[in-house]
Coordinates of N, CA and C in Angstrom, one line a residue:
S16 N 20.4 -44.5 10.2 CA 21.4 -45.1 11.2 C 22.8 -44.8 10.8
R17 N 23.7 -45.0 11.7 CA 25.1 -44.7 11.4 C 25.6 -45.7 10.4
A18 N 25.1 -46.9 10.3 CA 25.6 -47.9 9.3 C 25.2 -47.4 7.9
K19 N 24.0 -46.8 7.8 CA 23.5 -46.3 6.5 C 24.3 -45.1 6.1
D20 N 24.7 -44.2 7.1 CA 25.5 -43.1 6.8 C 26.8 -43.4 6.2
L21 N 27.4 -44.5 6.8 CA 28.7 -44.9 6.3 C 28.6 -45.5 5.0
Q22 N 27.5 -46.2 4.7 CA 27.3 -46.8 3.4 C 27.2 -45.7 2.4
A23 N 26.4 -44.6 2.7 CA 26.2 -43.5 1.8 C 27.5 -42.7 1.5
E24 N 28.4 -42.7 2.5 CA 29.6 -41.9 2.3 C 30.4 -42.6 1.2
D25 N 30.4 -43.9 1.0 CA 31.1 -44.6 0.0 C 30.3 -44.9 -1.2
G26 N 29.0 -44.5 -1.2 CA 28.1 -44.8 -2.3 C 27.8 -46.2 -2.4
D27 N 27.8 -47.0 -1.3 CA 27.6 -48.4 -1.3 C 26.5 -48.7 -0.4
S28 N 25.3 -49.0 -0.9 CA 24.2 -49.3 -0.1 C 23.9 -50.8 0.0
C29 N 24.7 -51.6 -0.6 CA 24.5 -53.0 -0.6 C 25.2 -53.8 0.5
N30 N 26.5 -53.5 0.6 CA 27.4 -54.3 1.5 C 27.3 -53.8 2.9
Q31 N 27.3 -54.7 3.8 CA 27.3 -54.3 5.2 C 28.6 -53.7 5.6
P32 N 28.7 -52.6 6.3 CA 29.9 -52.1 6.8 C 30.4 -53.1 7.9
I33 N 31.7 -53.2 8.1 CA 32.3 -54.1 9.1 C 32.5 -53.3 10.4
L34 N 32.0 -53.8 11.5 CA 32.3 -53.3 12.8 C 33.2 -54.3 13.5
L35 N 34.4 -53.8 13.9 CA 35.4 -54.7 14.5 C 35.6 -54.3 15.9
E36 N 35.4 -55.2 16.9 CA 35.7 -54.9 18.3 C 37.1 -55.5 18.5
V37 N 38.0 -54.7 19.0 CA 39.4 -55.2 19.3 C 39.6 -55.2 20.8
G38 N 40.5 -56.0 21.3 CA 40.6 -56.2 22.7 C 39.3 -56.7 23.3
A39 N 38.7 -57.6 22.6 CA 37.3 -58.0 22.8 C 37.0 -58.9 24.0
G40 N 38.1 -59.3 24.7 CA 37.8 -60.2 25.9 C 37.2 -61.5 25.4
D41 N 36.0 -61.8 26.0 CA 35.4 -63.1 25.6 C 34.4 -62.9 24.5
G42 N 34.3 -61.6 24.0 CA 33.4 -61.4 22.9 C 31.9 -61.1 23.2
R43 N 31.6 -61.0 24.5 CA 30.3 -60.8 25.0 C 29.6 -59.6 24.4
L44 N 30.4 -58.4 24.4 CA 29.8 -57.2 23.8 C 29.5 -57.4 22.3
S45 N 30.4 -58.0 21.6 CA 30.1 -58.2 20.1 C 28.9 -59.1 19.9
A46 N 28.7 -60.1 20.8 CA 27.6 -61.0 20.6 C 26.3 -60.2 20.9
L47 N 26.3 -59.4 21.9 CA 25.1 -58.6 22.2 C 24.8 -57.6 21.1
L48 N 25.8 -57.0 20.6 CA 25.6 -56.0 19.5 C 25.1 -56.7 18.3
R49 N 25.6 -57.8 18.0 CA 25.1 -58.6 16.8 C 23.6 -58.9 16.9
D50 N 23.2 -59.4 18.1 CA 21.8 -59.7 18.3 C 20.9 -58.4 18.2
E51 N 21.4 -57.3 18.8 CA 20.6 -56.1 18.8 C 20.5 -55.5 17.4
L52 N 21.6 -55.6 16.6 CA 21.6 -55.1 15.3 C 20.7 -56.0 14.4
R53 N 20.6 -57.3 14.6 CA 19.7 -58.1 13.9 C 18.3 -57.8 14.2
Q54 N 18.0 -57.5 15.5 CA 16.7 -57.1 16.0 C 16.3 -55.8 15.3
L55 N 17.2 -54.8 15.2 CA 16.9 -53.5 14.5 C 16.6 -53.8 13.0
A56 N 17.4 -54.6 12.4 CA 17.1 -54.9 11.0 C 15.8 -55.6 10.8
S57 N 15.4 -56.5 11.8 CA 14.1 -57.1 11.7 C 12.9 -56.1 11.8
V58 N 13.1 -55.1 12.7 CA 12.1 -54.1 12.8 C 12.0 -53.3 11.5
D59 N 13.1 -53.0 10.9 CA 13.1 -52.2 9.7 C 12.5 -53.0 8.6
A60 N 12.7 -54.3 8.5 CA 12.1 -55.1 7.5 C 10.6 -55.2 7.7
A61 N 10.2 -55.3 9.0 CA 8.8 -55.4 9.3 C 8.0 -54.1 8.9
R62 N 8.7 -53.0 9.1 CA 8.1 -51.7 8.7 C 7.9 -51.6 7.2
R63 N 8.8 -52.2 6.5 CA 8.7 -52.1 5.0 C 7.8 -53.1 4.4
A64 N 7.4 -54.1 5.2 CA 6.5 -55.2 4.6 C 5.1 -54.6 4.3
P65 N 4.5 -55.1 3.2 CA 3.1 -54.7 2.9 C 2.1 -54.9 4.0
P66 N 1.2 -54.0 4.2 CA 0.2 -54.2 5.3 C -0.7 -55.3 5.0
P67 N -1.3 -55.9 6.0 CA -2.2 -57.1 5.8 C -3.5 -56.6 5.2
E68 N -4.2 -57.5 4.5 CA -5.5 -57.2 3.9 C -6.5 -57.1 5.0
L69 N -7.3 -56.1 5.0 CA -8.3 -55.9 6.1 C -9.6 -56.6 5.7
T70 N -9.6 -57.9 5.6 CA -10.8 -58.7 5.2 C -11.3 -59.3 6.5
D71 N -11.9 -60.4 6.5 CA -12.4 -61.0 7.7 C -11.1 -61.4 8.6
G72 N -11.2 -60.9 9.8 CA -10.0 -61.1 10.7 C -8.9 -60.2 10.4
G73 N -9.1 -59.2 9.5 CA -8.1 -58.2 9.2 C -7.7 -57.4 10.3
F74 N -8.6 -57.1 11.2 CA -8.2 -56.2 12.4 C -7.2 -56.9 13.3
E75 N -7.5 -58.2 13.5 CA -6.5 -59.0 14.3 C -5.2 -59.1 13.6
S76 N -5.2 -59.2 12.2 CA -4.0 -59.3 11.5 C -3.2 -58.0 11.6
A77 N -4.0 -56.9 11.5 CA -3.3 -55.6 11.6 C -2.6 -55.4 13.0
L78 N -3.3 -55.9 14.0 CA -2.7 -55.8 15.4 C -1.5 -56.6 15.5
L79 N -1.6 -57.8 14.9 CA -0.4 -58.7 14.9 C 0.8 -58.1 14.1
S80 N 0.4 -57.5 13.0 CA 1.5 -56.8 12.2 C 2.1 -55.7 13.0
L81 N 1.3 -54.9 13.7 CA 1.8 -53.8 14.5 C 2.7 -54.3 15.6
S82 N 2.3 -55.4 16.2 CA 3.1 -55.9 17.3 C 4.4 -56.4 16.8
M83 N 4.4 -56.9 15.5 CA 5.7 -57.4 14.9 C 6.6 -56.2 14.6
V84 N 6.0 -55.1 14.3 CA 6.8 -53.9 14.0 C 7.4 -53.4 15.3
L85 N 6.6 -53.4 16.4 CA 7.1 -52.9 17.6 C 8.1 -53.8 18.3
E86 N 7.9 -55.0 18.2 CA 8.9 -56.0 18.8 C 8.9 -57.3 18.1
P87 N 9.4 -57.3 16.8 CA 9.4 -58.6 16.1 C 10.5 -59.5 16.6
D88 N 10.3 -60.8 16.4 CA 11.3 -61.7 16.7 C 12.4 -61.5 15.7
P89 N 13.7 -61.6 16.2 CA 14.8 -61.5 15.3 C 14.7 -62.5 14.1
D90 N 14.8 -62.1 12.9 CA 14.6 -63.0 11.8 C 16.0 -63.4 11.3
P91 N 16.3 -64.7 11.4 CA 17.6 -65.2 11.1 C 18.0 -65.0 9.6
D92 N 16.9 -64.7 8.8 CA 17.2 -64.5 7.3 C 17.4 -63.0 7.0
V93 N 17.3 -62.1 8.1 CA 17.5 -60.7 7.9 C 19.0 -60.4 8.3
A94 N 19.8 -59.8 7.5 CA 21.1 -59.5 7.8 C 21.2 -58.3 8.8
P95 N 22.0 -58.4 9.8 CA 22.2 -57.2 10.7 C 22.7 -56.0 9.9
L96 N 22.5 -54.8 10.5 CA 22.9 -53.6 9.8 C 24.5 -53.6 9.7
W97 N 25.2 -54.2 10.6 CA 26.6 -54.3 10.5 C 27.1 -55.7 10.5
D98 N 28.2 -55.9 9.9 CA 28.9 -57.2 10.0 C 29.9 -57.1 11.2
V99 N 29.4 -57.7 12.3 CA 30.2 -57.5 13.6 C 31.2 -58.6 13.7
R100 N 32.5 -58.2 13.9 CA 33.6 -59.2 14.1 C 34.3 -58.8 15.4
C101 N 35.1 -59.7 15.9 CA 35.8 -59.4 17.1 C 37.2 -60.1 17.2
A102 N 38.1 -59.5 17.9 CA 39.5 -60.0 18.0 C 40.1 -59.7 19.3
D103 N 40.9 -60.6 19.8 CA 41.7 -60.3 21.0 C 42.9 -61.3 20.9
A104 N 44.1 -60.7 21.3 CA 45.3 -61.5 21.3 C 45.2 -62.7 22.3
V105 N 44.6 -62.4 23.4 CA 44.4 -63.4 24.5 C 42.9 -63.4 24.8
P106 N 42.1 -64.1 24.1 CA 40.6 -64.1 24.3 C 40.2 -64.5 25.7
G107 N 39.3 -63.7 26.3 CA 38.8 -64.0 27.6 C 39.6 -63.8 28.8
L108 N 40.8 -63.1 28.6 CA 41.7 -62.9 29.7 C 41.1 -62.3 30.9
H109 N 40.2 -61.3 30.7 CA 39.6 -60.6 31.8 C 38.1 -61.0 32.0
S110 N 37.8 -62.2 31.5 CA 36.4 -62.6 31.6 C 36.3 -63.6 32.8
P111 N 35.2 -63.7 33.4 CA 35.0 -64.7 34.5 C 35.1 -66.1 34.0
L112 N 35.0 -66.3 32.6 CA 35.1 -67.6 32.0 C 36.5 -68.0 31.9
F113 N 37.5 -67.1 32.1 CA 38.9 -67.4 31.8 C 39.4 -68.4 32.8
T114 N 40.2 -69.3 32.3 CA 40.9 -70.3 33.1 C 42.2 -70.7 32.4
L115 N 43.1 -71.2 33.2 CA 44.4 -71.6 32.6 C 44.2 -73.0 31.9
D116 N 43.1 -73.6 32.1 CA 42.8 -74.9 31.3 C 42.5 -74.5 29.9
A117 N 43.4 -74.9 29.0 CA 43.2 -74.5 27.6 C 42.0 -75.2 26.9
S118 N 41.5 -76.2 27.6 CA 40.3 -76.9 27.0 C 39.0 -76.2 27.4
S119 N 39.1 -75.3 28.3 CA 37.8 -74.6 28.8 C 37.5 -73.5 27.9
P120 N 36.2 -73.1 27.7 CA 35.9 -72.0 26.8 C 36.4 -70.7 27.3
R121 N 36.9 -69.9 26.4 CA 37.3 -68.6 26.8 C 36.6 -67.5 26.0
T122 N 35.6 -67.9 25.3 CA 34.8 -66.9 24.6 C 33.3 -67.1 24.9
H123 N 32.5 -66.0 24.7 CA 31.1 -66.1 24.9 C 30.5 -67.1 23.9
P124 N 29.4 -67.8 24.3 CA 28.8 -68.8 23.4 C 28.4 -68.2 22.0
G125 N 28.8 -68.9 21.0 CA 28.5 -68.5 19.6 C 29.4 -67.5 19.0
V126 N 30.4 -67.0 19.8 CA 31.3 -66.0 19.3 C 32.5 -66.6 18.5
E127 N 32.8 -66.1 17.3 CA 34.0 -66.5 16.6 C 35.0 -65.4 16.8
M128 N 36.1 -65.8 17.5 CA 37.1 -64.8 17.9 C 38.4 -65.0 17.1
D129 N 38.9 -63.9 16.6 CA 40.2 -64.0 15.9 C 41.2 -63.7 17.0
M130 N 42.2 -64.6 17.1 CA 43.3 -64.4 18.1 C 44.3 -63.5 17.5
L131 N 44.0 -62.2 17.4 CA 44.9 -61.2 16.9 C 44.9 -60.0 17.8
D132 N 46.1 -59.3 17.8 CA 46.1 -58.0 18.5 C 45.3 -57.0 17.6
H133 N 45.1 -55.8 18.2 CA 44.3 -54.8 17.5 C 44.9 -54.4 16.1
A134 N 46.2 -54.2 16.0 CA 46.8 -53.8 14.8 C 46.6 -54.8 13.7
A135 N 46.9 -56.1 14.0 CA 46.7 -57.2 13.0 C 45.3 -57.4 12.6
A136 N 44.4 -57.2 13.6 CA 42.9 -57.4 13.3 C 42.4 -56.3 12.4
V137 N 42.8 -55.1 12.6 CA 42.4 -54.0 11.8 C 42.9 -54.2 10.3
Q138 N 44.1 -54.6 10.2 CA 44.7 -54.8 8.9 C 44.0 -55.9 8.2
K139 N 43.7 -57.0 8.9 CA 43.0 -58.2 8.3 C 41.6 -57.8 7.8
H140 N 40.8 -57.2 8.7 CA 39.4 -57.1 8.5 C 39.0 -55.8 7.7
A141 N 39.9 -54.8 7.7 CA 39.6 -53.5 7.1 C 38.2 -53.0 7.4
P142 N 38.0 -52.8 8.7 CA 36.6 -52.3 9.2 C 36.4 -50.9 8.9
K143 N 35.1 -50.5 8.8 CA 34.7 -49.1 8.8 C 34.7 -48.5 10.2
L144 N 34.3 -49.3 11.1 CA 34.2 -48.8 12.5 C 34.9 -49.8 13.4
V145 N 35.8 -49.2 14.3 CA 36.5 -50.0 15.3 C 35.9 -49.6 16.7
L146 N 35.7 -50.7 17.5 CA 35.1 -50.5 18.8 C 36.1 -51.1 19.8
C147 N 36.4 -50.3 20.9 CA 37.3 -50.8 21.9 C 36.7 -50.4 23.3
S148 N 36.5 -51.4 24.2 CA 36.1 -51.1 25.5 C 37.2 -51.3 26.5
W149 N 37.5 -50.2 27.2 CA 38.5 -50.2 28.2 C 39.9 -50.6 27.7
M150 N 40.4 -49.7 26.8 CA 41.7 -49.9 26.2 C 42.7 -49.9 27.4
P151 N 43.8 -50.7 27.3 CA 44.8 -50.7 28.4 C 45.3 -49.3 28.8
G152 N 45.4 -49.0 30.1 CA 45.9 -47.8 30.5 C 47.3 -47.4 30.1
G153 N 47.5 -46.2 29.6 CA 48.8 -45.7 29.2 C 49.2 -46.1 27.8
E154 N 48.4 -47.0 27.2 CA 48.7 -47.4 25.8 C 47.8 -46.7 24.8
D155 N 48.3 -46.4 23.6 CA 47.4 -45.8 22.6 C 47.4 -46.8 21.4
W156 N 46.2 -47.2 21.0 CA 46.0 -48.0 19.8 C 45.4 -47.2 18.7
T157 N 44.9 -46.0 19.0 CA 44.1 -45.3 18.0 C 44.9 -44.8 16.8
S158 N 46.2 -44.4 17.0 CA 47.0 -43.9 15.9 C 47.1 -45.0 14.8
C159 N 47.1 -46.2 15.2 CA 47.1 -47.3 14.2 C 45.8 -47.4 13.4
W160 N 44.7 -47.2 14.1 CA 43.4 -47.3 13.4 C 43.3 -46.1 12.4
R161 N 43.7 -44.9 12.9 CA 43.6 -43.7 12.0 C 44.4 -43.9 10.7
S162 N 45.5 -44.6 10.8 CA 46.3 -44.8 9.6 C 45.7 -45.8 8.6
Q163 N 44.7 -46.6 9.1 CA 44.0 -47.6 8.2 C 43.0 -46.9 7.3
E164 N 43.1 -47.0 6.0 CA 42.3 -46.2 5.1 C 40.8 -46.6 5.3
S165 N 40.5 -47.8 5.6 CA 39.1 -48.2 5.6 C 38.3 -47.7 6.8
V166 N 39.1 -47.3 7.9 CA 38.4 -46.9 9.1 C 37.9 -45.5 9.0
R167 N 36.5 -45.4 9.2 CA 35.9 -44.1 9.1 C 35.6 -43.5 10.5
E168 N 35.6 -44.4 11.5 CA 35.2 -44.0 12.8 C 35.7 -45.1 13.8
Y169 N 36.0 -44.6 15.0 CA 36.3 -45.6 16.1 C 35.6 -45.0 17.4
V170 N 35.2 -46.0 18.2 CA 34.4 -45.7 19.4 C 35.1 -46.3 20.6
L171 N 35.3 -45.4 21.6 CA 36.0 -45.8 22.8 C 35.0 -45.9 24.0
I172 N 35.1 -46.9 24.7 CA 34.2 -47.1 25.9 C 35.2 -47.1 27.1
G173 N 35.0 -46.3 28.1 CA 35.8 -46.4 29.3 C 36.0 -45.0 29.9
V174 N 37.0 -44.7 30.7 CA 37.2 -43.4 31.3 C 38.0 -42.6 30.4
P175 N 37.4 -41.5 29.9 CA 38.0 -40.6 28.9 C 39.0 -39.6 29.5
D176 N 39.8 -39.0 28.6 CA 40.6 -37.8 29.0 C 41.5 -38.1 30.2
S177 N 42.0 -39.3 30.2 CA 43.0 -39.7 31.2 C 43.9 -40.8 30.7
G178 N 44.8 -41.3 31.5 CA 45.6 -42.4 31.1 C 45.1 -43.7 31.7
M179 N 43.8 -43.7 32.2 CA 43.2 -44.9 32.7 C 42.8 -45.8 31.6
C180 N 42.3 -45.3 30.5 CA 41.9 -46.0 29.3 C 42.6 -45.3 28.1
G181 N 43.7 -45.9 27.6 CA 44.4 -45.3 26.6 C 45.5 -44.4 27.1
N182 N 46.1 -43.6 26.2 CA 47.2 -42.7 26.6 C 46.6 -41.3 26.7
E183 N 46.9 -40.6 27.8 CA 46.3 -39.3 28.0 C 46.4 -38.3 26.9
W184 N 47.6 -38.2 26.3 CA 47.8 -37.3 25.2 C 47.5 -37.9 23.8
R185 N 48.1 -39.1 23.5 CA 48.0 -39.6 22.2 C 46.6 -40.1 21.9
T186 N 45.9 -40.6 22.9 CA 44.5 -41.0 22.7 C 43.5 -39.9 22.8
W187 N 43.7 -39.1 23.8 CA 42.6 -38.1 24.2 C 43.0 -36.6 23.9
G188 N 44.3 -36.4 23.7 CA 44.7 -35.0 23.6 C 44.7 -34.2 24.8
C189 N 44.9 -34.8 26.0 CA 44.9 -34.2 27.3 C 46.3 -34.3 27.9
G190 N 46.5 -33.5 29.0 CA 47.6 -33.6 29.8 C 48.8 -32.7 29.5
R191 N 48.7 -31.9 28.5 CA 49.8 -31.0 28.1 C 49.6 -29.6 28.7
G192 N 48.5 -29.3 29.4 CA 48.4 -28.1 30.1 C 48.1 -26.9 29.2
D193 N 47.7 -27.2 27.9 CA 47.5 -26.1 27.0 C 46.2 -26.5 26.1
D194 N 45.1 -25.9 26.4 CA 43.8 -26.2 25.8 C 43.8 -25.8 24.3
T195 N 44.8 -25.0 23.9 CA 44.8 -24.5 22.5 C 45.4 -25.5 21.5
L196 N 46.1 -26.5 22.1 CA 46.8 -27.5 21.3 C 45.8 -28.5 20.6
L197 N 46.0 -28.8 19.4 CA 45.1 -29.8 18.7 C 45.6 -31.1 19.1
S198 N 44.6 -32.0 19.4 CA 45.0 -33.4 19.8 C 45.6 -34.1 18.5
P199 N 46.3 -35.2 18.8 CA 46.8 -36.0 17.6 C 45.7 -36.4 16.6
A200 N 44.5 -36.7 17.1 CA 43.4 -37.1 16.3 C 42.9 -35.9 15.4
E201 N 42.8 -34.7 16.1 CA 42.4 -33.5 15.3 C 43.5 -33.1 14.3
Q202 N 44.7 -33.3 14.6 CA 45.8 -33.0 13.7 C 45.7 -33.8 12.4
E203 N 45.2 -35.0 12.6 CA 45.1 -36.0 11.5 C 43.7 -35.9 10.8
G204 N 42.9 -35.0 11.2 CA 41.6 -34.8 10.5 C 40.5 -35.6 11.0
W205 N 40.4 -35.8 12.3 CA 39.3 -36.5 13.0 C 38.6 -35.6 14.0
E206 N 37.3 -35.8 14.2 CA 36.6 -35.0 15.2 C 36.0 -35.9 16.2
R207 N 36.0 -35.4 17.4 CA 35.4 -36.1 18.6 C 34.0 -35.8 18.8
V208 N 33.2 -36.9 19.0 CA 31.7 -36.8 19.3 C 31.4 -37.6 20.5
D209 N 31.1 -36.9 21.6 CA 30.7 -37.6 22.8 C 29.3 -38.1 22.7
I210 N 29.1 -39.4 22.9 CA 27.8 -40.1 22.7 C 27.0 -40.1 24.0
H211 N 26.4 -39.0 24.4 CA 25.8 -38.9 25.7 C 24.6 -39.9 25.8
A212 N 23.9 -40.2 24.7 CA 22.8 -41.1 24.8 C 23.2 -42.5 25.3
V213 N 24.4 -42.9 25.1 CA 24.9 -44.2 25.5 C 25.6 -44.0 26.9
S214 N 26.3 -42.9 27.1 CA 27.1 -42.7 28.3 C 26.2 -42.7 29.5
R215 N 25.0 -42.1 29.4 CA 24.1 -41.9 30.5 C 23.7 -43.2 31.1
W216 N 23.8 -44.3 30.4 CA 23.4 -45.6 30.9 C 24.6 -46.5 31.4
Q217 N 25.8 -46.0 31.3 CA 26.9 -46.8 31.6 C 27.2 -46.7 33.2
L218 N 27.6 -47.9 33.6 CA 28.0 -48.0 35.1 C 29.4 -48.4 35.2
C219 N 30.0 -48.0 36.2 CA 31.5 -48.2 36.4 C 31.8 -48.4 37.9
C220 N 32.7 -49.2 38.2 CA 33.1 -49.4 39.6 C 33.7 -48.2 40.3
L221 N 34.0 -47.2 39.5 CA 34.6 -45.9 40.0 C 33.5 -44.9 40.3
D222 N 32.2 -45.2 39.9 CA 31.2 -44.2 40.1 C 30.9 -43.9 41.5
R223 N 30.5 -42.7 41.8 CA 30.1 -42.2 43.1 C 28.8 -41.5 43.1
P224 N 28.1 -41.5 44.2 CA 26.7 -40.8 44.2 C 26.7 -39.4 43.8
S225 N 27.9 -38.7 43.9 CA 28.0 -37.3 43.6 C 27.9 -37.0 42.1
F226 N 28.1 -38.1 41.3 CA 28.0 -37.9 39.8 C 26.5 -37.7 39.4
E227 N 26.2 -36.7 38.6 CA 24.8 -36.4 38.3 C 24.4 -37.1 37.0
E228 N 24.8 -36.6 35.9 CA 24.3 -37.1 34.6 C 24.9 -38.4 34.2
T229 N 26.3 -38.5 34.3 CA 26.9 -39.7 33.9 C 28.0 -40.1 34.9
G230 N 28.5 -41.3 34.9 CA 29.5 -41.7 35.8 C 30.9 -41.6 35.1
C231 N 31.8 -42.4 35.6 CA 33.2 -42.3 35.1 C 33.3 -42.8 33.6
S232 N 32.6 -43.9 33.4 CA 32.7 -44.5 32.1 C 31.9 -43.8 31.0
R233 N 32.5 -43.5 29.9 CA 31.8 -42.8 28.8 C 31.9 -43.5 27.5
C234 N 31.1 -43.1 26.5 CA 31.2 -43.6 25.2 C 31.6 -42.4 24.3
V235 N 32.7 -42.5 23.6 CA 33.2 -41.4 22.8 C 33.6 -41.9 21.4
S236 N 33.1 -41.2 20.4 CA 33.4 -41.5 19.0 C 34.3 -40.5 18.4
F237 N 35.2 -41.0 17.5 CA 36.1 -40.2 16.7 C 35.8 -40.5 15.3
R238 N 35.5 -39.5 14.5 CA 35.1 -39.7 13.1 C 36.0 -38.9 12.1
R239 N 36.3 -39.6 11.0 CA 37.2 -39.0 10.0 C 36.4 -37.9 9.3
V240 N 37.0 -36.7 9.2 CA 36.3 -35.6 8.5 C 37.2 -35.1 7.4
A241 N 38.4 -35.6 7.3 CA 39.3 -35.0 6.3 C 40.1 -36.2 5.6

């Protein structure tokens, strides 16, 4: 998994790498990621468990063990592959839960949200991976993340290669009319990896029936290589 890859890069197989979602809104994505990562860790733990003894009733035990490997219940005692954290300067601003009533909930149930902007959150948590869904148009947050020594990768969700999510040049390296120019990320020793396996499932209000493989919204990773 990518978590184990990042652990191996630093020669640290014990500590969980920190995944920080910034501009996290109500924290719904972080909550779902944390649950899914715990599920994956439970699957991994079930696969490494010793097989049941095939004595009387052993066949039924084996089937039960197999079903647990295929779809085990998330084990609260099993640590997720990532330590998932989230931050937003104005939590829940774009969430349907948002209200001007300060006493009303602005975060997804069970989410612990740091009320910090992206720069302060990255400095505080020193994550290995930064996640951002639909960065504000025209703004670039990524140069700040690349300057943080702990960050090995950042993942952007939204419309790529435009000023709709991030800044056309500073975030994506587009808009200069010269394909030979290295993007700011490339100049600083980062490589872009388009995550097609995730993008193919994304839906966006800008999608049209003419789109074949993927719609407008994509999932793109930038990884430190130098």
